[in-house]
């Protein structure tokens, strides 16, 4: 395994989610089917919400593969799906109780028991399941998955025959768990639910969120549920049984309302309470669940494909198995091989690649690098494909800096270039998602250890947003050429960072306990190297020789004891075909040869063999008797010490299983077989452990070689563990020739299982594009470095034939950037030849250099990599390219914005008093970075993207009545120079983007073009009759281009209609034009699905001409530049801390500018003063005089 093996003593059960549900199709245009991989899935809230909220749910096929290492989670998920399939809305309340309450009524328990019994009768084998009523919807990926979840259904059903004493025992266990949780929390304020409230989090931050979780843990049900003795008489068995056995180990932060969108009940919407109670929160969560459940039933009744594919096991091993790698085990404590079900029915065949991969927050537990390299090979190379990672990091007052500094160890651009995938905001310099609660909680931390910080990152192929860079509607994935010395520098830096927890000099007192959570092992780095070997073009053997030499000579990790892991690293590198150290080579000659002992009777001595040990179960009793809190989650390691030369080696990638070990045969004919014990930790069987190791090390001096299983040293609970295990933390020790240890050539087998067979790999070595065009061939891009960061990309283009070579000789070459990742190469004179050079990453084309070899017939194009600094607007996805729409397979895709179904988002009732809308901050602290705030407040209009953000914020401010006290719904984008409007924007509603934790404007747009002007007369008459002026939003010329680029994406992200077959997007660039007098959008959506809103009723003549769109804030990216410094200063002063606030935008500031007339009203910038003047002039004392 590529992550640490922990002893699961303090392992919590997560029966329900702790973040609000996501829209799993948010990256896909409505015509594209969903092939989803969901790892670390937890409960199915996002699946249910997607079925409810997806704008194309009646037409989109859904194929969802979901994985969790906890079998009880998958058993509960499948149970829920089948309950919903078998019942109608009358059963929603009981199903809620079954899935979300840990105490329940007798009637709900009976429904659960009956359903479990039914599932048992249909799941004795995969053949029986496939022939059963649920197989159309639910298709387990492996036999072991069905077998594992079936054991839990058996336990649920068995409670039907429980005695009164057994039920009492369950209640006692739950009572003890509840008491421990309530004691742990005490009087502290538990504000986790605030995160699920999105932009309205402050409305429940006054103790309501905390009161609800305490109510839940006191009664076992959400608020607004009956709490009489009959309603909570029984313990819910689905909360009681886990992979570790029976007992109540639900995580202390569990609260069912966390999985729902609480903003829906907190917003000023008709029917919502003025002041929210905990009962309102619980009732709203149940109402949302009912809507999801009803939508789920309607969806499975349709003929459009909808299939879910559960899998039980470790996320990394599952991903590697999906990529075609054999030899994967179910988990670190389960030795069964992963044998995927290869379906013959092509209509329901499981996908081998996915256009959406969601990894929940497993990166927190198994490492971000591990997650990325396991998932990237499974990601389909299309423009809409995304990989989502989520972390709940402790921000320590650093906002988003933790992402860059603590998880990668190298420059983010360099890391992205090597992996071939990048965070979307790295390229676009904005995000449509925010986390307001986490931002404020972090700002309030005052430099101390702050609460969790939820950070959601969307990763994409960097060139997939460039239409010109696509070939055959997909991303061209070329190998990347790199100098081996530079590669060695970067990888050695990454290696040191991955294992920096071993560097005692870097440990601060505040980080000591954290170091117990050691994630990476040497196999992690070896697998990363294997990934890069398939991705890069270099002198690989030389690069690895340099790297391993540097690692071997490094003494920074634990004062040199990092060398104890060197054999572990070398063994895995050899097995993976990455690099073979001399002592693992078949031709290796030992400089100090010894007579063969251990392998004397072997026909052939392999380079690597397997140590297999059987460890008595009783040796774990000391640990099991200790309080789980004192034990924590220590990691295991295996130590191999050659006493004769005092050579100590540590191996952390070990495989374990409970059961009996049987070894048949001797020497190289020996075969180890495990009779695995299904009861695992709850059984009495010994523990079997094995690991690969070099035979050179084993045969050096077997008589003095000792093998020990021990706790991996760290600093957290070491004193407690030493009291049970001794100072060396040894659980088991034996010499190499002892009775309980064996050396075999092949890894052990598990009795009763088949040998795994590999799928065809879904993604192998990156393949070169056959050519850049008909006349030239593009070689692998070569990256070069400045200060250990990728700075330039060079692409050599070979002329393919006599014509192109002659053109190069006659006229040389010229070039120019035409799109974020693409350069046009022109050769010859007179009749000029053109070709496209496609770069794998956004570039800055302003200083492209050419190296022309006329005689040899090639050109080298050298381009600077686009800067990650948002302050540098040129190059890449620049300010007018940040919201591209690309066409793949004839379908436009809004590449950098999340898709929304406007009709499923709650709309705010307007007008409202200003006090009810204080939670909307048009110039909020997360929209503008610190740098952008300085631009805004200094009246500097040079940053086009800041201007665009300001215009959107002002439009929203006017729409809610925050700027002049009137809710305005009609706007005109107005050219600053030239005095003319070029686009009408009608605001239908202000809606809450529940998934993005943001707000957006549901609008209809009308570009004022030559073809519509003759048809505007009736509309202009309505505008005059309405006696409501259309508010002008003044835009400089460069901002006009940004709006022209934004509008197609704003339309696409909420499109509910289909493009026509003659759509202009199929034959033209998108946007269609940047000309102020022309329309950037196609005409396909005119007049379609226009809402019956107040503004459109007022301007009904515009309905046939307008197109619906979604426009919202574009947020700054905290891991690219500082965001929220002013907010931190304000929060740490305690509120505004006496700071005055801007009269227009409400933001506190140390220095404000006074109105030039009255000298009283104050503003943070001339922009705010200008937009506020119409309202202020009615009260300005100077004007009245």
Short mmCIF file of C-alpha atoms in Angstrom, two decimals, residues 114-286:
data_model
loop_
_atom_site.label_atom_id
_atom_site.label_comp_id
_atom_site.label_asym_id
_atom_site.label_seq_id
_atom_site.Cartn_x
_atom_site.Cartn_y
_atom_site.Cartn_z
CA UNK A 114 -37.63 -6.44 6.74
CA UNK A 115 -35.54 -4.68 4.08
CA UNK A 116 -32.33 -6.27 5.37
CA UNK A 117 -33.97 -9.69 5.26
CA UNK A 118 -35.08 -9.08 1.70
CA UNK A 119 -31.57 -8.07 0.67
CA UNK A 120 -30.15 -11.17 2.32
CA UNK A 121 -32.45 -13.39 0.29
CA UNK A 122 -31.26 -11.78 -2.97
CA UNK A 123 -27.50 -11.69 -2.35
CA UNK A 124 -26.18 -15.16 -1.75
CA UNK A 125 -24.02 -14.80 -4.87
CA UNK A 126 -23.29 -12.30 -7.59
CA UNK A 127 -25.20 -14.48 -10.03
CA UNK A 128 -28.28 -14.34 -7.83
CA UNK A 129 -27.94 -10.58 -7.37
CA UNK A 130 -27.56 -9.98 -11.09
CA UNK A 131 -30.79 -11.89 -11.71
CA UNK A 132 -32.61 -9.96 -8.98
CA UNK A 133 -34.80 -6.84 -9.00
CA UNK A 134 -32.05 -4.36 -8.10
CA UNK A 135 -29.41 -5.30 -10.65
CA UNK A 136 -30.51 -2.70 -13.16
CA UNK A 137 -29.71 0.00 -10.60
CA UNK A 138 -27.05 -1.53 -8.33
CA UNK A 139 -24.12 -3.53 -9.72
CA UNK A 140 -21.33 -4.27 -7.18
CA UNK A 141 -17.86 -4.06 -8.72
CA UNK A 142 -16.55 -7.22 -7.04
CA UNK A 143 -17.79 -10.40 -5.43
CA UNK A 144 -16.09 -9.46 -2.18
CA UNK A 145 -18.06 -6.19 -2.09
CA UNK A 146 -21.38 -8.02 -2.20
CA UNK A 147 -20.14 -10.53 0.37
CA UNK A 148 -18.93 -7.83 2.76
CA UNK A 149 -22.05 -5.68 2.73
CA UNK A 150 -24.24 -8.77 2.99
CA UNK A 151 -22.70 -9.55 6.38
CA UNK A 152 -24.02 -6.22 7.65
CA UNK A 153 -27.50 -6.83 6.28
CA UNK A 154 -27.40 -10.11 8.21
CA UNK A 155 -26.57 -8.22 11.41
CA UNK A 156 -29.36 -5.72 10.83
CA UNK A 157 -31.88 -8.48 10.16
CA UNK A 158 -30.72 -10.49 13.16
CA UNK A 159 -31.89 -7.79 15.56
CA UNK A 160 -35.46 -8.91 14.85
CA UNK A 161 -34.84 -11.86 17.15
CA UNK A 162 -32.97 -9.92 19.84
CA UNK A 163 -33.97 -10.40 23.43
CA UNK A 164 -34.73 -7.54 25.77
CA UNK A 165 -31.28 -7.99 27.29
CA UNK A 166 -29.58 -7.65 23.91
CA UNK A 167 -31.45 -4.45 23.13
CA UNK A 168 -30.54 -3.13 26.57
CA UNK A 169 -26.89 -3.92 25.93
CA UNK A 170 -27.00 -1.94 22.68
CA UNK A 171 -28.62 0.99 24.46
CA UNK A 172 -25.97 0.89 27.17
CA UNK A 173 -23.16 1.02 24.59
CA UNK A 174 -24.78 3.96 22.85
CA UNK A 175 -25.38 5.72 26.15
CA UNK A 176 -21.71 5.42 27.05
CA UNK A 177 -20.70 6.80 23.65
CA UNK A 178 -23.09 9.72 23.96
CA UNK A 179 -21.90 10.54 27.47
CA UNK A 180 -18.30 10.52 26.28
CA UNK A 181 -19.13 12.87 23.41
CA UNK A 182 -21.09 15.33 25.54
CA UNK A 183 -18.34 15.27 28.14
CA UNK A 184 -15.72 15.86 25.45
CA UNK A 185 -17.54 18.91 24.09
CA UNK A 186 -18.64 20.35 27.42
CA UNK A 187 -19.89 23.91 27.04
CA UNK A 188 -17.86 24.60 23.91
CA UNK A 189 -19.54 26.12 20.89
CA UNK A 190 -19.65 23.56 18.06
CA UNK A 191 -20.16 25.58 14.91
CA UNK A 192 -19.54 22.92 12.25
CA UNK A 193 -23.05 23.33 10.82
CA UNK A 194 -22.18 26.92 9.90
CA UNK A 195 -20.15 25.59 6.97
CA UNK A 196 -23.30 24.02 5.49
CA UNK A 197 -25.11 27.36 5.73
CA UNK A 198 -22.89 28.88 3.04
CA UNK A 199 -23.14 32.67 2.80
CA UNK A 200 -25.70 32.80 5.64
CA UNK A 201 -23.49 31.05 8.19
CA UNK A 202 -23.60 33.97 10.62
CA UNK A 203 -27.32 33.42 11.18
CA UNK A 204 -26.62 30.22 13.12
CA UNK A 205 -23.25 31.14 14.58
CA UNK A 206 -24.85 32.50 17.75
CA UNK A 207 -25.18 29.08 19.35
CA UNK A 208 -27.96 27.60 17.21
CA UNK A 209 -25.60 25.31 15.31
CA UNK A 210 -24.08 24.13 18.56
CA UNK A 211 -27.49 23.66 20.17
CA UNK A 212 -28.59 21.38 17.35
CA UNK A 213 -25.68 18.96 17.52
CA UNK A 214 -26.09 18.70 21.27
CA UNK A 215 -29.80 18.01 20.80
CA UNK A 216 -28.94 15.28 18.29
CA UNK A 217 -26.48 13.62 20.62
CA UNK A 218 -28.81 13.90 23.58
CA UNK A 219 -31.83 12.33 21.86
CA UNK A 220 -30.40 10.48 18.86
CA UNK A 221 -32.69 12.35 16.45
CA UNK A 222 -32.58 15.72 14.71
CA UNK A 223 -34.58 18.58 16.15
CA UNK A 224 -38.27 18.72 15.18
CA UNK A 225 -38.49 14.95 15.58
CA UNK A 226 -40.46 13.16 18.29
CA UNK A 227 -38.40 12.44 21.39
CA UNK A 228 -40.94 10.48 23.42
CA UNK A 229 -39.82 7.09 24.69
CA UNK A 230 -41.62 5.15 21.96
CA UNK A 231 -40.01 7.19 19.17
CA UNK A 232 -36.46 6.60 20.41
CA UNK A 233 -36.92 3.23 22.08
CA UNK A 234 -34.47 1.21 19.98
CA UNK A 235 -30.90 1.62 18.84
CA UNK A 236 -30.47 1.85 15.08
CA UNK A 237 -28.29 -1.18 14.19
CA UNK A 238 -26.89 0.58 11.11
CA UNK A 239 -25.09 2.95 13.53
CA UNK A 240 -23.95 0.10 15.78
CA UNK A 241 -22.08 -2.31 13.50
CA UNK A 242 -18.88 -1.38 11.63
CA UNK A 243 -15.93 -3.13 10.09
CA UNK A 244 -14.35 -3.27 13.55
CA UNK A 245 -17.32 -5.11 15.00
CA UNK A 246 -20.13 -3.95 17.27
CA UNK A 247 -20.31 -0.95 19.56
CA UNK A 248 -20.98 2.76 19.24
CA UNK A 249 -18.01 4.54 17.63
CA UNK A 250 -19.83 7.26 15.67
CA UNK A 251 -17.64 10.33 15.18
CA UNK A 252 -18.27 12.98 17.81
CA UNK A 253 -18.91 15.66 15.18
CA UNK A 254 -21.75 13.77 13.50
CA UNK A 255 -24.89 15.83 12.88
CA UNK A 256 -27.23 14.88 10.00
CA UNK A 257 -28.01 18.50 9.08
CA UNK A 258 -24.38 19.00 7.97
CA UNK A 259 -25.10 17.17 4.72
CA UNK A 260 -27.84 19.58 3.68
CA UNK A 261 -27.95 23.13 2.30
CA UNK A 262 -29.01 25.12 5.34
CA UNK A 263 -28.89 28.41 3.45
CA UNK A 264 -32.27 27.41 2.03
CA UNK A 265 -33.98 27.92 5.39
CA UNK A 266 -31.90 30.88 6.52
CA UNK A 267 -32.35 33.13 3.49
CA UNK A 268 -35.08 35.82 3.35
CA UNK A 269 -37.52 33.68 1.36
CA UNK A 270 -41.28 33.59 1.72
CA UNK A 271 -42.28 30.97 4.25
CA UNK A 272 -38.95 30.95 6.07
CA UNK A 273 -38.91 31.87 9.76
CA UNK A 274 -37.66 35.29 10.76
CA UNK A 275 -35.56 33.80 13.53
CA UNK A 276 -34.40 30.23 13.00
CA UNK A 277 -34.64 27.59 15.73
CA UNK A 278 -32.96 24.21 15.92
CA UNK A 279 -36.34 22.70 15.01
CA UNK A 280 -36.34 24.73 11.79
CA UNK A 281 -32.90 23.33 10.89
CA UNK A 282 -33.94 19.74 11.48
CA UNK A 283 -37.25 20.18 9.65
CA UNK A 284 -35.57 21.78 6.64
CA UNK A 285 -33.03 18.96 6.36
CA UNK A 286 -35.88 16.44 6.33
#
